[in-house]
Amino acid sequence: MEDYIDKKDLASVKERRRKEFEHYQKRYPSMTQDIVIAKPNMPLSYPIQGVEVMPLHMIMIPGLGLHGVTEEKYQVILRASLGTLNTLADVSDDVVRGRGKKELIILTSDVELLNFILEHVTYTSVVYQLSAVDMMTFESRDHVAQFPVIIRQPSLPKLIDPGADRKISSLVTVTTKTFLRYHKLRLLIKSIRQYYPDIKIIVADDSEVPEKIIEENVEHYLMPFGKGWFAGRNLAISQVTTKYYLWVDDDYLFTENTKIEKLLDVLERTNLDMVGGSVKGDTYSFQLLYEQGDDGDCLHLRYGSFHKLDGFPNCVVTSGVVNFYLAHTDKSRHVGYDPLLQRVAHSEFFVDGLGILLVGSCSDVSVSHQDHNPASDPNLAKVEDQYKPFRDNTDAQIKFKLALHYFKNRLKCYSTR
């Protein structure tokens, strides 16, 4: 990927990328940084998962105990790094030392008292963090164990009321981006209205001389000239007020096989974030295979899917789909469409969504495509000639996109097949 960066700029670009990646790691620390191996036949009992506390809150740590050993004097030590420890047991400071600190020491000759104290050990988060892991240490005289305490601030759900009737028009908004080709856009709208007369349609438009789209329940948003493909997508979905949006290109045509209900059923009954259909029988689904490396990562795009979607014989689980999909509005906003990609772009959204979006593809829901034949009308032919240079995927565009992947996604190699 370094081949797509100007040689004179490569050193400074690499240094900027390194600093940005360090900042990214601080903002999004790994929840599984440390591998913890459980020792065999250990007399210590402790939780191995599920201990979670909100920042600046206190919890009791369940499952702590010492079993199967006999000692004249029992000693156990608990250590934390992001919180403080205590016990609710009412015992003297000679027995429990370090209350309210990061190290708690328990000394007693009574194993039953020891386990009573351990059953009532508390952990208090002392730093406000949205998400962090405190690897606790639990130590007796001859054994040491580690277990995680998850510090997490729960987020509030953002629910969208589908209405008492749960009609398609209350659940789904159709979105599209147009540029110059109003004759194709009007045909698309006409075909949508044939099957879904009440559904809202949102159009983002960056044409130089915009035409008015006077249609009922169509919202037409104007942008600066040539602002671009992904900027238009962002604008369109930013105005969606329904739970889902259906993305279509402005030169598609709805048919009797364009069953939004089927795609909606998939999303309502599974944990998928988006599900694609087919365009004239082609789903164009693809996998994104990720390889991590020390000085950059590799990404490989391979056409196909991972496996069938359980309960839906015509659907599969994949990484990316064609430009015809139904998606959860909030999840797509979370990923976002990079406005730097102004011309030909599609898979880049799914690259940015890798690890965030769970994607499916269904072959039994399709949309048609308007003819690519040259227009016979001289005025329409002129529009298509104006449009074509903005549609072509030039060498400069390809180089720009790969250079963007190099920096933004920290990729050192990228392949398609």
CSV table of C-alpha atoms in Angstrom, one decimal:
chain,number,residue,atom,x,y,z
A,1,MET,CA,0.0,0.0,0.0
A,2,GLU,CA,3.0,2.3,0.5
A,3,ASP,CA,3.3,2.4,-3.3
A,4,TYR,CA,0.2,4.6,-3.5
A,5,ILE,CA,1.8,7.3,-1.3
A,6,ASP,CA,4.1,9.9,-2.9
A,7,LYS,CA,7.7,8.9,-2.0
A,8,LYS,CA,8.6,12.4,-0.8
A,9,ASP,CA,5.6,12.3,1.6
A,10,LEU,CA,5.9,8.7,2.8
A,11,ALA,CA,8.0,9.2,5.9
A,12,SER,CA,5.8,12.0,7.3
A,13,VAL,CA,2.6,10.1,6.4
A,14,LYS,CA,3.9,7.0,8.3
A,15,GLU,CA,4.8,9.1,11.3
A,16,ARG,CA,1.4,10.8,11.3
A,17,ARG,CA,-0.3,7.4,10.9
A,18,ARG,CA,1.7,6.0,13.9
A,19,LYS,CA,0.7,8.9,16.1
A,20,GLU,CA,-3.0,8.6,15.1
A,21,PHE,CA,-3.0,4.9,15.7
A,22,GLU,CA,-1.6,5.4,19.2
A,23,HIS,CA,-4.4,7.9,19.9
A,24,TYR,CA,-6.9,5.4,18.5
A,25,GLN,CA,-5.6,2.7,20.8
A,26,LYS,CA,-6.1,5.0,23.8
A,27,ARG,CA,-9.6,5.7,22.8
A,28,TYR,CA,-10.5,2.1,22.1
A,29,PRO,CA,-8.4,-0.1,24.3
A,30,SER,CA,-8.7,-3.8,23.7
A,31,MET,CA,-10.9,-5.7,26.1
A,32,THR,CA,-8.8,-8.8,25.8
A,33,GLN,CA,-5.3,-7.6,25.9
A,34,ASP,CA,-4.0,-10.2,28.4
A,35,ILE,CA,-4.2,-14.0,28.1
A,36,VAL,CA,-4.9,-15.6,31.5
A,37,ILE,CA,-4.1,-19.3,32.0
A,38,ALA,CA,-5.9,-21.1,34.9
A,39,LYS,CA,-3.5,-23.1,36.9
A,40,PRO,CA,-4.4,-26.8,37.6
A,41,ASN,CA,-5.8,-28.0,41.0
A,42,MET,CA,-5.8,-24.5,42.5
A,43,PRO,CA,-7.4,-24.1,45.9
A,44,LEU,CA,-8.6,-20.6,45.1
A,45,SER,CA,-12.1,-20.1,43.7
A,46,TYR,CA,-12.8,-16.9,41.9
A,47,PRO,CA,-15.0,-15.6,39.0
A,48,ILE,CA,-13.6,-16.0,35.5
A,49,GLN,CA,-16.1,-13.8,33.7
A,50,GLY,CA,-19.3,-11.7,34.3
A,51,VAL,CA,-18.0,-9.3,37.0
A,52,GLU,CA,-19.0,-5.9,35.8
A,53,VAL,CA,-19.2,-2.5,37.5
A,54,MET,CA,-20.3,0.9,36.3
A,55,PRO,CA,-17.6,3.6,36.6
A,56,LEU,CA,-17.4,5.1,40.2
A,57,HIS,CA,-19.7,2.4,41.5
A,58,MET,CA,-19.2,-0.4,44.0
A,59,ILE,CA,-20.0,-4.1,43.6
A,60,MET,CA,-19.4,-7.3,45.6
A,61,ILE,CA,-17.0,-9.7,43.9
A,62,PRO,CA,-18.8,-13.1,43.8
A,63,GLY,CA,-17.2,-16.5,44.1
A,64,LEU,CA,-14.0,-15.7,46.1
A,65,GLY,CA,-12.8,-18.5,48.4
A,66,LEU,CA,-10.0,-20.7,49.6
A,67,HIS,CA,-10.7,-24.5,49.8
A,68,GLY,CA,-8.9,-27.7,50.4
A,69,VAL,CA,-5.8,-26.5,52.3
A,70,THR,CA,-4.9,-26.5,56.0
A,71,GLU,CA,-2.6,-23.8,57.3
A,72,GLU,CA,-1.7,-22.5,60.8
A,73,LYS,CA,-2.2,-19.0,59.6
A,74,TYR,CA,-4.1,-18.2,56.4
A,75,GLN,CA,-3.1,-15.2,54.3
A,76,VAL,CA,-4.7,-14.0,51.0
A,77,ILE,CA,-4.0,-10.9,49.1
A,78,LEU,CA,-6.2,-9.2,46.5
A,79,ARG,CA,-4.8,-6.5,44.2
A,80,ALA,CA,-6.6,-4.1,41.8
A,81,SER,CA,-5.2,-1.4,39.5
A,82,LEU,CA,-8.2,0.7,38.5
A,83,GLY,CA,-10.3,0.4,41.7
A,84,THR,CA,-10.2,0.0,45.5
A,85,LEU,CA,-11.0,-3.0,47.6
A,86,ASN,CA,-12.8,-3.5,50.9
A,87,THR,CA,-15.0,-6.0,52.7
A,88,LEU,CA,-18.4,-5.6,54.3
A,89,ALA,CA,-17.4,-8.1,57.0
A,90,ASP,CA,-17.2,-6.5,60.4
A,91,VAL,CA,-13.7,-7.6,61.5
A,92,SER,CA,-10.7,-5.9,63.1
A,93,ASP,CA,-7.9,-4.2,61.2
A,94,ASP,CA,-5.6,-6.9,62.4
A,95,VAL,CA,-7.5,-9.4,60.2
A,96,VAL,CA,-8.1,-7.1,57.2
A,97,ARG,CA,-5.6,-4.6,56.1
A,98,GLY,CA,-5.7,-2.1,53.3
A,99,ARG,CA,-9.4,-1.2,53.4
A,100,GLY,CA,-10.2,1.3,50.7
A,101,LYS,CA,-6.9,0.8,48.9
A,102,LYS,CA,-5.8,-1.2,45.9
A,103,GLU,CA,-4.3,-4.0,47.9
A,104,LEU,CA,-6.4,-5.9,50.5
A,105,ILE,CA,-4.6,-8.4,52.8
A,106,ILE,CA,-6.6,-10.9,55.0
A,107,LEU,CA,-4.8,-12.7,57.8
A,108,THR,CA,-6.6,-15.2,60.0
A,109,SER,CA,-6.2,-18.7,61.5
A,110,ASP,CA,-9.9,-19.4,60.9
A,111,VAL,CA,-10.7,-20.6,57.3
A,112,GLU,CA,-14.4,-20.2,57.8
A,113,LEU,CA,-13.9,-16.6,58.8
A,114,LEU,CA,-11.5,-16.1,55.9
A,115,ASN,CA,-14.1,-17.3,53.4
A,116,PHE,CA,-16.8,-15.2,55.1
A,117,ILE,CA,-14.6,-12.1,54.6
A,118,LEU,CA,-13.9,-13.1,50.9
A,119,GLU,CA,-17.6,-13.6,50.3
A,120,HIS,CA,-18.2,-10.0,51.2
A,121,VAL,CA,-15.2,-8.3,49.4
A,122,THR,CA,-16.2,-5.2,47.4
A,123,TYR,CA,-14.6,-3.5,44.4
A,124,THR,CA,-15.1,0.2,43.8
A,125,SER,CA,-14.2,1.9,40.5
A,126,VAL,CA,-12.4,5.1,41.2
A,127,VAL,CA,-11.7,6.5,37.7
A,128,TYR,CA,-14.5,7.4,35.3
A,129,GLN,CA,-14.0,5.4,32.1
A,130,LEU,CA,-16.5,4.3,29.5
A,131,SER,CA,-14.9,0.8,29.1
A,132,ALA,CA,-11.9,-0.7,30.8
A,133,VAL,CA,-10.6,-4.0,32.2
A,134,ASP,CA,-9.0,-4.3,35.6
A,135,MET,CA,-7.1,-7.6,35.8
A,136,MET,CA,-7.4,-8.5,39.5
A,137,THR,CA,-4.8,-10.6,41.3
A,138,PHE,CA,-5.9,-13.1,44.0
A,139,GLU,CA,-3.0,-14.6,45.9
A,140,SER,CA,-2.6,-17.2,48.7
A,141,ARG,CA,0.7,-18.3,50.1
A,142,ASP,CA,1.4,-20.7,47.3
A,143,HIS,CA,-1.0,-19.8,44.5
A,144,VAL,CA,-1.8,-16.8,42.3
A,145,ALA,CA,-4.9,-16.3,40.2
A,146,GLN,CA,-6.1,-13.5,37.9
A,147,PHE,CA,-9.6,-12.6,36.9
A,148,PRO,CA,-11.1,-9.6,35.1
A,149,VAL,CA,-13.4,-6.9,36.4
A,150,ILE,CA,-15.1,-5.1,33.6
A,151,ILE,CA,-15.7,-1.4,34.1
A,152,ARG,CA,-18.4,-0.3,31.7
A,153,GLN,CA,-20.7,2.6,31.4
A,154,PRO,CA,-24.0,1.3,29.9
A,155,SER,CA,-25.4,3.3,27.0
A,156,LEU,CA,-29.0,4.2,26.8
A,157,PRO,CA,-31.1,2.5,24.1
A,158,LYS,CA,-32.4,4.6,21.3
A,159,LEU,CA,-35.7,3.1,20.3
A,160,ILE,CA,-37.9,4.3,17.4
A,161,ASP,CA,-41.6,3.8,17.8
A,162,PRO,CA,-42.9,1.9,14.7
A,163,GLY,CA,-46.5,2.8,15.4
A,164,ALA,CA,-49.4,0.7,16.5
A,165,ASP,CA,-50.0,-0.7,13.0
A,166,ARG,CA,-46.3,-1.4,12.2
A,167,LYS,CA,-46.9,-0.5,8.6
A,168,ILE,CA,-43.9,-0.5,6.2
A,169,SER,CA,-44.2,3.2,5.8
A,170,SER,CA,-43.8,3.6,9.6
A,171,LEU,CA,-40.7,1.3,9.7
A,172,VAL,CA,-38.8,2.0,6.4
A,173,THR,CA,-37.7,5.1,4.5
A,174,VAL,CA,-36.3,4.8,1.0
A,175,THR,CA,-33.1,6.7,0.4
A,176,THR,CA,-31.1,7.5,-2.7
A,177,LYS,CA,-28.5,9.9,-4.0
A,178,THR,CA,-28.9,11.6,-7.4
A,179,PHE,CA,-26.7,13.6,-9.7
A,180,LEU,CA,-27.9,15.1,-13.0
A,181,ARG,CA,-30.0,12.1,-14.0
A,182,TYR,CA,-33.5,13.4,-13.1
A,183,HIS,CA,-35.1,11.3,-15.9
A,184,LYS,CA,-33.9,8.1,-14.1
A,185,LEU,CA,-34.8,9.4,-10.7
A,186,ARG,CA,-38.4,10.1,-11.8
A,187,LEU,CA,-38.7,6.6,-13.2
A,188,LEU,CA,-37.4,5.2,-9.9
A,189,ILE,CA,-39.9,7.2,-7.9
A,190,LYS,CA,-42.7,6.1,-10.2
A,191,SER,CA,-41.8,2.4,-9.7
A,192,ILE,CA,-41.6,2.8,-5.9
A,193,ARG,CA,-45.1,4.4,-5.8
A,194,GLN,CA,-46.5,1.5,-7.8
A,195,TYR,CA,-45.8,-0.9,-5.0
A,196,TYR,CA,-45.4,1.4,-1.9
A,197,PRO,CA,-47.6,4.5,-2.4
A,198,ASP,CA,-47.2,5.8,1.1
A,199,ILE,CA,-43.5,5.2,1.9
A,200,LYS,CA,-41.3,8.2,2.4
A,201,ILE,CA,-38.5,8.8,-0.1
A,202,ILE,CA,-35.4,10.9,0.7
A,203,VAL,CA,-33.3,12.2,-2.2
A,204,ALA,CA,-29.8,13.8,-1.7
A,205,ASP,CA,-28.8,15.8,-4.8
A,206,ASP,CA,-25.5,17.5,-5.7
A,207,SER,CA,-26.4,18.5,-9.2
A,208,GLU,CA,-25.1,21.8,-10.5
A,209,VAL,CA,-28.5,23.1,-11.7
A,210,PRO,CA,-31.0,21.2,-9.5
A,211,GLU,CA,-34.5,20.5,-10.8
A,212,LYS,CA,-37.5,20.5,-8.5
A,213,ILE,CA,-38.8,17.1,-7.5
A,214,ILE,CA,-42.5,17.8,-6.8
A,215,GLU,CA,-43.8,14.5,-5.5
A,216,GLU,CA,-45.9,13.7,-2.4
A,217,ASN,CA,-43.9,12.3,0.5
A,218,VAL,CA,-40.5,12.9,-1.2
A,219,GLU,CA,-37.9,15.0,0.6
A,220,HIS,CA,-35.4,16.6,-1.7
A,221,TYR,CA,-32.1,17.8,-0.1
A,222,LEU,CA,-29.7,19.9,-2.1
A,223,MET,CA,-25.9,19.9,-1.7
A,224,PRO,CA,-23.0,21.8,-3.1
A,225,PHE,CA,-22.2,20.8,-6.7
A,226,GLY,CA,-20.3,17.6,-7.0
A,227,LYS,CA,-20.1,17.1,-3.2
A,228,GLY,CA,-20.0,13.4,-3.8
A,229,TRP,CA,-21.4,10.0,-3.5
A,230,PHE,CA,-20.8,9.2,0.2
A,231,ALA,CA,-21.5,12.7,1.4
A,232,GLY,CA,-24.9,12.3,-0.3
A,233,ARG,CA,-25.5,9.0,1.5
A,234,ASN,CA,-24.7,10.7,4.9
A,235,LEU,CA,-27.1,13.5,4.2
A,236,ALA,CA,-29.9,11.1,3.2
A,237,ILE,CA,-29.7,8.9,6.2
A,238,SER,CA,-29.2,11.8,8.6
A,239,GLN,CA,-32.8,12.8,7.8
A,240,VAL,CA,-34.3,9.3,8.3
A,241,THR,CA,-36.7,9.1,11.2
A,242,THR,CA,-37.7,5.5,10.8
A,243,LYS,CA,-36.0,2.4,12.3
A,244,TYR,CA,-34.8,1.2,9.0
A,245,TYR,CA,-33.8,2.8,5.6
A,246,LEU,CA,-33.7,1.1,2.2
A,247,TRP,CA,-30.8,2.2,0.0
A,248,VAL,CA,-31.3,2.2,-3.7
A,249,ASP,CA,-29.5,3.8,-6.6
A,250,ASP,CA,-31.3,6.4,-8.6
A,251,ASP,CA,-31.4,4.2,-11.8
A,252,TYR,CA,-33.1,1.2,-10.2
A,253,LEU,CA,-36.7,0.1,-10.8
A,254,PHE,CA,-39.0,-1.6,-8.3
A,255,THR,CA,-40.7,-4.8,-9.5
A,256,GLU,CA,-43.1,-7.4,-8.1
A,257,ASN,CA,-40.0,-9.1,-6.7
A,258,THR,CA,-39.0,-6.0,-4.7
A,259,LYS,CA,-40.5,-7.2,-1.4
A,260,ILE,CA,-39.3,-4.9,1.3
A,261,GLU,CA,-41.4,-7.0,3.7
A,262,LYS,CA,-39.1,-10.0,3.2
A,263,LEU,CA,-35.9,-8.0,4.1
A,264,LEU,CA,-37.7,-6.4,7.0
A,265,ASP,CA,-38.7,-9.8,8.3
A,266,VAL,CA,-35.0,-10.8,8.3
A,267,LEU,CA,-33.9,-7.8,10.3
A,268,GLU,CA,-36.8,-8.1,12.7
A,269,ARG,CA,-36.1,-11.8,13.5
A,270,THR,CA,-32.3,-11.8,13.6
A,271,ASN,CA,-29.4,-9.8,15.0
A,272,LEU,CA,-28.3,-8.6,11.6
A,273,ASP,CA,-27.6,-4.9,11.1
A,274,MET,CA,-28.3,-4.8,7.4
A,275,VAL,CA,-29.5,-7.2,4.7
A,276,GLY,CA,-29.0,-6.8,1.0
A,277,GLY,CA,-31.0,-8.1,-1.9
A,278,SER,CA,-30.1,-8.7,-5.5
A,279,VAL,CA,-29.9,-6.4,-8.5
A,280,LYS,CA,-31.3,-8.2,-11.6
A,281,GLY,CA,-30.4,-11.5,-9.9
A,282,ASP,CA,-26.9,-10.6,-8.7
A,283,THR,CA,-26.2,-10.2,-5.0
A,284,TYR,CA,-22.6,-9.2,-5.3
A,285,SER,CA,-22.0,-10.3,-1.7
A,286,PHE,CA,-18.4,-10.4,-0.5
A,287,GLN,CA,-16.3,-11.4,2.5
A,288,LEU,CA,-13.7,-9.2,4.1
A,289,LEU,CA,-10.8,-11.3,5.6
A,290,TYR,CA,-8.6,-9.4,8.0
A,291,GLU,CA,-5.0,-10.2,9.0
A,292,GLN,CA,-3.4,-8.2,11.8
A,293,GLY,CA,0.3,-7.2,11.7
A,294,ASP,CA,2.8,-5.2,13.7
A,295,ASP,CA,3.4,-2.4,11.2
A,296,GLY,CA,0.0,-2.5,9.5
A,297,ASP,CA,-2.8,-4.9,8.6
A,298,CYS,CA,-3.9,-6.7,5.5
A,299,LEU,CA,-7.5,-6.9,4.1
A,300,HIS,CA,-8.7,-9.4,1.5
A,301,LEU,CA,-12.0,-9.0,-0.4
A,302,ARG,CA,-13.3,-12.3,-1.6
A,303,TYR,CA,-16.7,-12.7,-3.4
A,304,GLY,CA,-19.1,-15.0,-1.6
A,305,SER,CA,-20.4,-15.5,1.9
A,306,PHE,CA,-19.5,-17.2,5.2
A,307,HIS,CA,-22.5,-19.4,5.7
A,308,LYS,CA,-26.3,-19.7,5.5
A,309,LEU,CA,-28.5,-17.5,7.7
A,310,ASP,CA,-30.3,-19.8,10.1
A,311,GLY,CA,-34.0,-19.8,9.4
A,312,PHE,CA,-33.8,-18.1,6.0
A,313,PRO,CA,-32.9,-20.6,3.3
A,314,ASN,CA,-32.4,-17.9,0.7
A,315,CYS,CA,-30.1,-15.8,2.8
A,316,VAL,CA,-26.4,-15.9,3.9
A,317,VAL,CA,-24.1,-14.1,6.3
A,318,THR,CA,-21.4,-12.0,4.6
A,319,SER,CA,-19.4,-8.8,5.0
A,320,GLY,CA,-20.7,-6.6,2.2
A,321,VAL,CA,-23.6,-6.5,-0.3
A,322,VAL,CA,-24.8,-4.7,-3.4
A,323,ASN,CA,-26.2,-1.1,-3.4
A,324,PHE,CA,-29.6,-2.4,-2.5
A,325,TYR,CA,-30.0,-3.1,1.2
A,326,LEU,CA,-32.2,-2.5,4.2
A,327,ALA,CA,-30.3,-1.4,7.3
A,328,HIS,CA,-30.8,-0.3,10.8
A,329,THR,CA,-30.6,3.5,10.6
A,330,ASP,CA,-28.7,4.0,13.9
A,331,LYS,CA,-26.0,1.4,13.1
A,332,SER,CA,-25.3,2.9,9.7
A,333,ARG,CA,-25.0,6.4,11.2
A,334,HIS,CA,-22.5,4.9,13.7
A,335,VAL,CA,-20.2,3.7,10.9
A,336,GLY,CA,-20.9,6.6,8.5
A,337,TYR,CA,-20.0,7.1,4.8
A,338,ASP,CA,-16.6,8.7,4.4
A,339,PRO,CA,-17.3,12.0,2.5
A,340,LEU,CA,-13.7,12.0,1.2
A,341,LEU,CA,-15.0,9.3,-1.3
A,342,GLN,CA,-16.7,11.5,-3.8
A,343,ARG,CA,-17.0,9.3,-6.9
A,344,VAL,CA,-17.0,5.6,-7.2
A,345,ALA,CA,-17.2,4.0,-3.7
A,346,HIS,CA,-19.1,1.2,-2.1
A,347,SER,CA,-17.0,-1.5,-0.4
A,348,GLU,CA,-15.2,1.2,1.6
A,349,PHE,CA,-18.3,1.6,3.8
A,350,PHE,CA,-18.2,-2.1,4.7
A,351,VAL,CA,-14.4,-1.9,5.3
A,352,ASP,CA,-15.1,0.9,7.8
A,353,GLY,CA,-17.9,-1.2,9.3
A,354,LEU,CA,-15.9,-4.4,9.7
A,355,GLY,CA,-16.4,-5.7,13.3
A,356,ILE,CA,-19.3,-3.3,13.7
A,357,LEU,CA,-21.9,-4.3,11.1
A,358,LEU,CA,-23.3,-7.8,10.9
A,359,VAL,CA,-24.4,-8.2,7.3
A,360,GLY,CA,-26.7,-10.6,5.4
A,361,SER,CA,-27.7,-11.1,1.8
A,362,CYS,CA,-30.9,-12.6,0.5
A,363,SER,CA,-31.3,-13.7,-3.2
A,364,ASP,CA,-35.1,-13.9,-3.2
A,365,VAL,CA,-35.6,-10.1,-3.0
A,366,SER,CA,-34.6,-8.2,-6.1
A,367,VAL,CA,-34.7,-4.8,-7.8
A,368,SER,CA,-34.3,-4.1,-11.5
A,369,HIS,CA,-31.9,-1.8,-13.2
A,370,GLN,CA,-32.8,0.8,-15.9
A,371,ASP,CA,-31.4,0.2,-19.3
A,372,HIS,CA,-27.8,1.4,-20.0
A,373,ASN,CA,-28.6,2.0,-23.6
A,374,PRO,CA,-27.7,5.5,-24.9
A,375,ALA,CA,-30.6,7.9,-24.7
A,376,SER,CA,-32.3,8.7,-28.1
A,377,ASP,CA,-33.5,12.1,-26.8
A,378,PRO,CA,-30.7,14.6,-27.5
A,379,ASN,CA,-31.2,16.4,-24.2
A,380,LEU,CA,-31.0,13.2,-22.2
A,381,ALA,CA,-28.0,12.1,-24.2
A,382,LYS,CA,-26.3,15.4,-23.3
A,383,VAL,CA,-27.0,14.8,-19.6
A,384,GLU,CA,-25.6,11.3,-19.8
A,385,ASP,CA,-22.4,12.7,-21.4
A,386,GLN,CA,-22.1,15.2,-18.6
A,387,TYR,CA,-22.6,12.4,-16.0
A,388,LYS,CA,-20.1,9.9,-17.4
A,389,PRO,CA,-16.9,11.7,-16.3
A,390,PHE,CA,-18.1,11.8,-12.7
A,391,ARG,CA,-18.9,8.1,-12.8
A,392,ASP,CA,-15.7,6.7,-14.2
A,393,ASN,CA,-13.3,5.0,-11.7
A,394,THR,CA,-10.1,6.7,-12.8
A,395,ASP,CA,-6.5,5.7,-11.9
A,396,ALA,CA,-6.3,8.8,-9.8
A,397,GLN,CA,-9.5,7.8,-7.9
A,398,ILE,CA,-8.1,4.3,-7.3
A,399,LYS,CA,-4.8,5.6,-6.0
A,400,PHE,CA,-6.6,8.1,-3.7
A,401,LYS,CA,-8.8,5.3,-2.2
A,402,LEU,CA,-5.8,3.0,-1.6
A,403,ALA,CA,-3.8,5.8,0.0
A,404,LEU,CA,-6.8,6.5,2.2
A,405,HIS,CA,-7.0,2.8,3.2
A,406,TYR,CA,-3.3,2.9,4.0
A,407,PHE,CA,-3.7,5.8,6.5
A,408,LYS,CA,-7.2,5.6,7.8
A,409,ASN,CA,-7.5,1.8,8.1
A,410,ARG,CA,-3.8,1.3,8.8
A,411,LEU,CA,-3.5,-1.2,6.0
A,412,LYS,CA,-0.2,-2.3,4.5
A,413,CYS,CA,-1.8,-4.6,1.9
A,414,TYR,CA,-5.2,-5.0,0.2
A,415,SER,CA,-6.4,-7.6,-2.3
A,416,THR,CA,-9.5,-8.5,-4.2
A,417,ARG,CA,-10.5,-11.7,-5.9
